[in-house]
Amino acid sequence: IIKLTPVMKKILYLLSFLLFTNLALFAQNTDREERFEKLRDRINELVAKKLNLTKNESEKFSPIFVRYFNELRTTHKQFNDPLLRQQKIAELRIRYRTEFKQVLDERRANRVFVIEKEVQERIKEEIQDRREQRMENRPGGRKKIEKLSGGYRL
């Protein structure tokens, strides 16, 4: 048995702490990536369904859409300036519209972005509703504030 000095114990505790912290962060990043992939795949399915794609069209469309969605995510992360971000997203959509036209007719290739935005808005609303429900169901959580004609009431 090795006898640890107080300094060695502190170092061992510190190393253990750092190891477990890094493992926890790695697990969180993995969870985030898995959630993103599930979300991306779900949006892909919904867009394909709304466009009424045939099986053949869907098989060709999906890899292109996945690439587009991944690049869209990267663009959002890269650019903090909202105007520059919008410009880059517009350039990305123009480039991918050309790729979508290789699989779809022009009308449906243009609709991809409209449908994508609608689906994302619906998902955002669902996420917000779930957050509100969690907050309401928590003991001591937020209470809804109702607006009355003379003021506000909890």
PDB file of N, CA and C in Angstrom, residues 19-87:
ATOM      1  N   LEU A  19     -10.901  14.746 -14.495  1.00  0.00           N
ATOM      2  CA  LEU A  19     -11.290  13.614 -15.311  1.00  0.00           C
ATOM      3  C   LEU A  19     -12.807  13.504 -15.395  1.00  0.00           C
ATOM      4  N   PHE A  20     -13.491  13.567 -14.257  1.00  0.00           N
ATOM      5  CA  PHE A  20     -14.945  13.426 -14.257  1.00  0.00           C
ATOM      6  C   PHE A  20     -15.634  14.620 -14.907  1.00  0.00           C
ATOM      7  N   THR A  21     -15.071  15.802 -14.760  1.00  0.00           N
ATOM      8  CA  THR A  21     -15.637  16.988 -15.411  1.00  0.00           C
ATOM      9  C   THR A  21     -15.543  16.848 -16.925  1.00  0.00           C
ATOM     10  N   ASN A  22     -14.397  16.396 -17.409  1.00  0.00           N
ATOM     11  CA  ASN A  22     -14.235  16.209 -18.853  1.00  0.00           C
ATOM     12  C   ASN A  22     -15.154  15.121 -19.386  1.00  0.00           C
ATOM     13  N   LEU A  23     -15.340  14.063 -18.631  1.00  0.00           N
ATOM     14  CA  LEU A  23     -16.259  13.003 -19.050  1.00  0.00           C
ATOM     15  C   LEU A  23     -17.680  13.536 -19.143  1.00  0.00           C
ATOM     16  N   ALA A  24     -18.081  14.348 -18.177  1.00  0.00           N
ATOM     17  CA  ALA A  24     -19.427  14.918 -18.182  1.00  0.00           C
ATOM     18  C   ALA A  24     -19.612  15.850 -19.378  1.00  0.00           C
ATOM     19  N   LEU A  25     -18.621  16.674 -19.675  1.00  0.00           N
ATOM     20  CA  LEU A  25     -18.713  17.577 -20.824  1.00  0.00           C
ATOM     21  C   LEU A  25     -18.772  16.795 -22.132  1.00  0.00           C
ATOM     22  N   PHE A  26     -17.997  15.741 -22.223  1.00  0.00           N
ATOM     23  CA  PHE A  26     -18.010  14.906 -23.420  1.00  0.00           C
ATOM     24  C   PHE A  26     -19.390  14.288 -23.616  1.00  0.00           C
ATOM     25  N   ALA A  27     -19.981  13.804 -22.532  1.00  0.00           N
ATOM     26  CA  ALA A  27     -21.316  13.207 -22.603  1.00  0.00           C
ATOM     27  C   ALA A  27     -22.342  14.247 -23.042  1.00  0.00           C
ATOM     28  N   GLN A  28     -22.235  15.479 -22.537  1.00  0.00           N
ATOM     29  CA  GLN A  28     -23.173  16.534 -22.928  1.00  0.00           C
ATOM     30  C   GLN A  28     -23.038  16.854 -24.410  1.00  0.00           C
ATOM     31  N   ASN A  29     -21.801  16.941 -24.902  1.00  0.00           N
ATOM     32  CA  ASN A  29     -21.595  17.233 -26.321  1.00  0.00           C
ATOM     33  C   ASN A  29     -22.144  16.115 -27.192  1.00  0.00           C
ATOM     34  N   THR A  30     -21.960  14.875 -26.761  1.00  0.00           N
ATOM     35  CA  THR A  30     -22.481  13.737 -27.501  1.00  0.00           C
ATOM     36  C   THR A  30     -24.003  13.790 -27.528  1.00  0.00           C
ATOM     37  N   ASP A  31     -24.624  14.102 -26.394  1.00  0.00           N
ATOM     38  CA  ASP A  31     -26.080  14.243 -26.332  1.00  0.00           C
ATOM     39  C   ASP A  31     -26.556  15.335 -27.274  1.00  0.00           C
ATOM     40  N   ARG A  32     -25.870  16.468 -27.260  1.00  0.00           N
ATOM     41  CA  ARG A  32     -26.236  17.598 -28.125  1.00  0.00           C
ATOM     42  C   ARG A  32     -26.170  17.194 -29.594  1.00  0.00           C
ATOM     43  N   GLU A  33     -25.115  16.495 -29.969  1.00  0.00           N
ATOM     44  CA  GLU A  33     -24.962  16.055 -31.357  1.00  0.00           C
ATOM     45  C   GLU A  33     -26.065  15.067 -31.738  1.00  0.00           C
ATOM     46  N   GLU A  34     -26.377  14.152 -30.839  1.00  0.00           N
ATOM     47  CA  GLU A  34     -27.439  13.180 -31.125  1.00  0.00           C
ATOM     48  C   GLU A  34     -28.781  13.880 -31.287  1.00  0.00           C
ATOM     49  N   ARG A  35     -29.058  14.859 -30.422  1.00  0.00           N
ATOM     50  CA  ARG A  35     -30.322  15.607 -30.531  1.00  0.00           C
ATOM     51  C   ARG A  35     -30.360  16.384 -31.846  1.00  0.00           C
ATOM     52  N   PHE A  36     -29.227  16.988 -32.217  1.00  0.00           N
ATOM     53  CA  PHE A  36     -29.176  17.720 -33.483  1.00  0.00           C
ATOM     54  C   PHE A  36     -29.446  16.783 -34.651  1.00  0.00           C
ATOM     55  N   GLU A  37     -28.818  15.615 -34.649  1.00  0.00           N
ATOM     56  CA  GLU A  37     -29.006  14.673 -35.748  1.00  0.00           C
ATOM     57  C   GLU A  37     -30.452  14.204 -35.835  1.00  0.00           C
ATOM     58  N   LYS A  38     -31.071  13.955 -34.682  1.00  0.00           N
ATOM     59  CA  LYS A  38     -32.484  13.553 -34.676  1.00  0.00           C
ATOM     60  C   LYS A  38     -33.369  14.669 -35.217  1.00  0.00           C
ATOM     61  N   LEU A  39     -33.089  15.894 -34.796  1.00  0.00           N
ATOM     62  CA  LEU A  39     -33.847  17.044 -35.273  1.00  0.00           C
ATOM     63  C   LEU A  39     -33.677  17.214 -36.773  1.00  0.00           C
ATOM     64  N   ARG A  40     -32.445  17.149 -37.241  1.00  0.00           N
ATOM     65  CA  ARG A  40     -32.158  17.280 -38.669  1.00  0.00           C
ATOM     66  C   ARG A  40     -32.896  16.209 -39.476  1.00  0.00           C
ATOM     67  N   ASP A  41     -32.855  14.973 -38.996  1.00  0.00           N
ATOM     68  CA  ASP A  41     -33.512  13.876 -39.707  1.00  0.00           C
ATOM     69  C   ASP A  41     -35.028  14.053 -39.709  1.00  0.00           C
ATOM     70  N   ARG A  42     -35.555  14.535 -38.598  1.00  0.00           N
ATOM     71  CA  ARG A  42     -37.002  14.771 -38.511  1.00  0.00           C
ATOM     72  C   ARG A  42     -37.430  15.886 -39.466  1.00  0.00           C
ATOM     73  N   ILE A  43     -36.665  16.957 -39.529  1.00  0.00           N
ATOM     74  CA  ILE A  43     -36.974  18.051 -40.459  1.00  0.00           C
ATOM     75  C   ILE A  43     -36.874  17.541 -41.897  1.00  0.00           C
ATOM     76  N   ASN A  44     -35.877  16.738 -42.175  1.00  0.00           N
ATOM     77  CA  ASN A  44     -35.709  16.148 -43.503  1.00  0.00           C
ATOM     78  C   ASN A  44     -36.958  15.337 -43.874  1.00  0.00           C
ATOM     79  N   GLU A  45     -37.433  14.520 -42.956  1.00  0.00           N
ATOM     80  CA  GLU A  45     -38.633  13.710 -43.206  1.00  0.00           C
ATOM     81  C   GLU A  45     -39.852  14.581 -43.479  1.00  0.00           C
ATOM     82  N   LEU A  46     -40.034  15.610 -42.650  1.00  0.00           N
ATOM     83  CA  LEU A  46     -41.199  16.481 -42.800  1.00  0.00           C
ATOM     84  C   LEU A  46     -41.160  17.264 -44.112  1.00  0.00           C
ATOM     85  N   VAL A  47     -39.979  17.756 -44.477  1.00  0.00           N
ATOM     86  CA  VAL A  47     -39.846  18.489 -45.739  1.00  0.00           C
ATOM     87  C   VAL A  47     -40.144  17.553 -46.910  1.00  0.00           C
ATOM     88  N   ALA A  48     -39.598  16.352 -46.877  1.00  0.00           N
ATOM     89  CA  ALA A  48     -39.835  15.384 -47.950  1.00  0.00           C
ATOM     90  C   ALA A  48     -41.321  15.047 -48.050  1.00  0.00           C
ATOM     91  N   LYS A  49     -41.976  14.902 -46.916  1.00  0.00           N
ATOM     92  CA  LYS A  49     -43.410  14.577 -46.899  1.00  0.00           C
ATOM     93  C   LYS A  49     -44.227  15.731 -47.483  1.00  0.00           C
ATOM     94  N   LYS A  50     -43.911  16.965 -47.070  1.00  0.00           N
ATOM     95  CA  LYS A  50     -44.662  18.134 -47.566  1.00  0.00           C
ATOM     96  C   LYS A  50     -44.427  18.364 -49.064  1.00  0.00           C
ATOM     97  N   LEU A  51     -43.280  17.953 -49.570  1.00  0.00           N
ATOM     98  CA  LEU A  51     -42.992  18.100 -51.000  1.00  0.00           C
ATOM     99  C   LEU A  51     -43.574  16.955 -51.825  1.00  0.00           C
ATOM    100  N   ASN A  52     -44.165  15.962 -51.156  1.00  0.00           N
ATOM    101  CA  ASN A  52     -44.730  14.779 -51.827  1.00  0.00           C
ATOM    102  C   ASN A  52     -43.697  14.091 -52.720  1.00  0.00           C
ATOM    103  N   LEU A  53     -42.540  13.813 -52.140  1.00  0.00           N
ATOM    104  CA  LEU A  53     -41.471  13.179 -52.914  1.00  0.00           C
ATOM    105  C   LEU A  53     -41.758  11.703 -53.125  1.00  0.00           C
ATOM    106  N   THR A  54     -41.394  11.218 -54.291  1.00  0.00           N
ATOM    107  CA  THR A  54     -41.445   9.783 -54.529  1.00  0.00           C
ATOM    108  C   THR A  54     -40.286   9.142 -53.758  1.00  0.00           C
ATOM    109  N   LYS A  55     -40.288   7.835 -53.682  1.00  0.00           N
ATOM    110  CA  LYS A  55     -39.201   7.149 -52.982  1.00  0.00           C
ATOM    111  C   LYS A  55     -37.863   7.447 -53.650  1.00  0.00           C
ATOM    112  N   ASN A  56     -37.838   7.425 -54.971  1.00  0.00           N
ATOM    113  CA  ASN A  56     -36.610   7.697 -55.719  1.00  0.00           C
ATOM    114  C   ASN A  56     -36.136   9.134 -55.468  1.00  0.00           C
ATOM    115  N   GLU A  57     -37.060  10.102 -55.536  1.00  0.00           N
ATOM    116  CA  GLU A  57     -36.702  11.501 -55.278  1.00  0.00           C
ATOM    117  C   GLU A  57     -36.192  11.678 -53.856  1.00  0.00           C
ATOM    118  N   SER A  58     -36.855  11.016 -52.923  1.00  0.00           N
ATOM    119  CA  SER A  58     -36.475  11.125 -51.519  1.00  0.00           C
ATOM    120  C   SER A  58     -35.065  10.592 -51.275  1.00  0.00           C
ATOM    121  N   GLU A  59     -34.731   9.478 -51.925  1.00  0.00           N
ATOM    122  CA  GLU A  59     -33.398   8.898 -51.771  1.00  0.00           C
ATOM    123  C   GLU A  59     -32.308   9.831 -52.304  1.00  0.00           C
ATOM    124  N   LYS A  60     -32.622  10.573 -53.350  1.00  0.00           N
ATOM    125  CA  LYS A  60     -31.656  11.513 -53.913  1.00  0.00           C
ATOM    126  C   LYS A  60     -31.649  12.831 -53.147  1.00  0.00           C
ATOM    127  N   PHE A  61     -32.819  13.245 -52.667  1.00  0.00           N
ATOM    128  CA  PHE A  61     -32.976  14.531 -51.994  1.00  0.00           C
ATOM    129  C   PHE A  61     -32.341  14.524 -50.598  1.00  0.00           C
ATOM    130  N   SER A  62     -32.543  13.477 -49.838  1.00  0.00           N
ATOM    131  CA  SER A  62     -32.125  13.435 -48.431  1.00  0.00           C
ATOM    132  C   SER A  62     -30.645  13.733 -48.206  1.00  0.00           C
ATOM    133  N   PRO A  63     -29.715  13.101 -48.930  1.00  0.00           N
ATOM    134  CA  PRO A  63     -28.295  13.428 -48.683  1.00  0.00           C
ATOM    135  C   PRO A  63     -27.971  14.894 -48.968  1.00  0.00           C
ATOM    136  N   ILE A  64     -28.621  15.463 -49.988  1.00  0.00           N
ATOM    137  CA  ILE A  64     -28.387  16.877 -50.306  1.00  0.00           C
ATOM    138  C   ILE A  64     -28.922  17.746 -49.179  1.00  0.00           C
ATOM    139  N   PHE A  65     -30.124  17.420 -48.705  1.00  0.00           N
ATOM    140  CA  PHE A  65     -30.729  18.218 -47.637  1.00  0.00           C
ATOM    141  C   PHE A  65     -29.910  18.124 -46.351  1.00  0.00           C
ATOM    142  N   VAL A  66     -29.402  16.953 -46.035  1.00  0.00           N
ATOM    143  CA  VAL A  66     -28.580  16.773 -44.837  1.00  0.00           C
ATOM    144  C   VAL A  66     -27.323  17.634 -44.935  1.00  0.00           C
ATOM    145  N   ARG A  67     -26.677  17.648 -46.092  1.00  0.00           N
ATOM    146  CA  ARG A  67     -25.499  18.508 -46.287  1.00  0.00           C
ATOM    147  C   ARG A  67     -25.879  19.977 -46.113  1.00  0.00           C
ATOM    148  N   TYR A  68     -26.991  20.365 -46.731  1.00  0.00           N
ATOM    149  CA  TYR A  68     -27.462  21.750 -46.618  1.00  0.00           C
ATOM    150  C   TYR A  68     -27.700  22.112 -45.150  1.00  0.00           C
ATOM    151  N   PHE A  69     -28.387  21.258 -44.429  1.00  0.00           N
ATOM    152  CA  PHE A  69     -28.731  21.544 -43.040  1.00  0.00           C
ATOM    153  C   PHE A  69     -27.479  21.632 -42.168  1.00  0.00           C
ATOM    154  N   ASN A  70     -26.517  20.775 -42.406  1.00  0.00           N
ATOM    155  CA  ASN A  70     -25.252  20.837 -41.661  1.00  0.00           C
ATOM    156  C   ASN A  70     -24.507  22.139 -41.953  1.00  0.00           C
ATOM    157  N   GLU A  71     -24.479  22.546 -43.219  1.00  0.00           N
ATOM    158  CA  GLU A  71     -23.816  23.804 -43.575  1.00  0.00           C
ATOM    159  C   GLU A  71     -24.566  25.004 -42.998  1.00  0.00           C
ATOM    160  N   LEU A  72     -25.884  24.910 -42.955  1.00  0.00           N
ATOM    161  CA  LEU A  72     -26.691  25.976 -42.364  1.00  0.00           C
ATOM    162  C   LEU A  72     -26.342  26.138 -40.889  1.00  0.00           C
ATOM    163  N   ARG A  73     -26.212  25.037 -40.202  1.00  0.00           N
ATOM    164  CA  ARG A  73     -25.844  25.075 -38.776  1.00  0.00           C
ATOM    165  C   ARG A  73     -24.459  25.704 -38.590  1.00  0.00           C
ATOM    166  N   THR A  74     -23.519  25.291 -39.424  1.00  0.00           N
ATOM    167  CA  THR A  74     -22.165  25.836 -39.344  1.00  0.00           C
ATOM    168  C   THR A  74     -22.177  27.342 -39.608  1.00  0.00           C
ATOM    169  N   THR A  75     -22.962  27.767 -40.576  1.00  0.00           N
ATOM    170  CA  THR A  75     -23.058  29.196 -40.902  1.00  0.00           C
ATOM    171  C   THR A  75     -23.605  29.980 -39.719  1.00  0.00           C
ATOM    172  N   HIS A  76     -24.618  29.433 -39.061  1.00  0.00           N
ATOM    173  CA  HIS A  76     -25.170  30.104 -37.884  1.00  0.00           C
ATOM    174  C   HIS A  76     -24.126  30.254 -36.781  1.00  0.00           C
ATOM    175  N   LYS A  77     -23.290  29.257 -36.639  1.00  0.00           N
ATOM    176  CA  LYS A  77     -22.259  29.307 -35.594  1.00  0.00           C
ATOM    177  C   LYS A  77     -21.110  30.247 -35.956  1.00  0.00           C
ATOM    178  N   GLN A  78     -20.778  30.348 -37.238  1.00  0.00           N
ATOM    179  CA  GLN A  78     -19.599  31.095 -37.667  1.00  0.00           C
ATOM    180  C   GLN A  78     -19.780  32.603 -37.640  1.00  0.00           C
ATOM    181  N   PHE A  79     -20.978  33.081 -37.918  1.00  0.00           N
ATOM    182  CA  PHE A  79     -21.171  34.508 -38.114  1.00  0.00           C
ATOM    183  C   PHE A  79     -22.032  35.110 -37.012  1.00  0.00           C
ATOM    184  N   ASN A  80     -21.435  36.011 -36.233  1.00  0.00           N
ATOM    185  CA  ASN A  80     -22.156  36.685 -35.161  1.00  0.00           C
ATOM    186  C   ASN A  80     -22.931  37.900 -35.674  1.00  0.00           C
ATOM    187  N   ASP A  81     -22.416  38.529 -36.720  1.00  0.00           N
ATOM    188  CA  ASP A  81     -23.074  39.690 -37.312  1.00  0.00           C
ATOM    189  C   ASP A  81     -24.331  39.220 -38.045  1.00  0.00           C
ATOM    190  N   PRO A  82     -25.526  39.679 -37.616  1.00  0.00           N
ATOM    191  CA  PRO A  82     -26.770  39.187 -38.217  1.00  0.00           C
ATOM    192  C   PRO A  82     -26.881  39.448 -39.725  1.00  0.00           C
ATOM    193  N   LEU A  83     -26.433  40.603 -40.191  1.00  0.00           N
ATOM    194  CA  LEU A  83     -26.529  40.899 -41.622  1.00  0.00           C
ATOM    195  C   LEU A  83     -25.610  40.011 -42.441  1.00  0.00           C
ATOM    196  N   LEU A  84     -24.401  39.818 -41.953  1.00  0.00           N
ATOM    197  CA  LEU A  84     -23.459  38.943 -42.641  1.00  0.00           C
ATOM    198  C   LEU A  84     -23.979  37.502 -42.637  1.00  0.00           C
ATOM    199  N   ARG A  85     -24.550  37.096 -41.502  1.00  0.00           N
ATOM    200  CA  ARG A  85     -25.116  35.739 -41.405  1.00  0.00           C
ATOM    201  C   ARG A  85     -26.241  35.566 -42.421  1.00  0.00           C
ATOM    202  N   GLN A  86     -27.144  36.545 -42.511  1.00  0.00           N
ATOM    203  CA  GLN A  86     -28.243  36.461 -43.482  1.00  0.00           C
ATOM    204  C   GLN A  86     -27.722  36.375 -44.911  1.00  0.00           C
ATOM    205  N   GLN A  87     -26.684  37.147 -45.210  1.00  0.00           N
ATOM    206  CA  GLN A  87     -26.105  37.115 -46.547  1.00  0.00           C
ATOM    207  C   GLN A  87     -25.534  35.731 -46.850  1.00  0.00           C
TER     208      GLN A  87
END
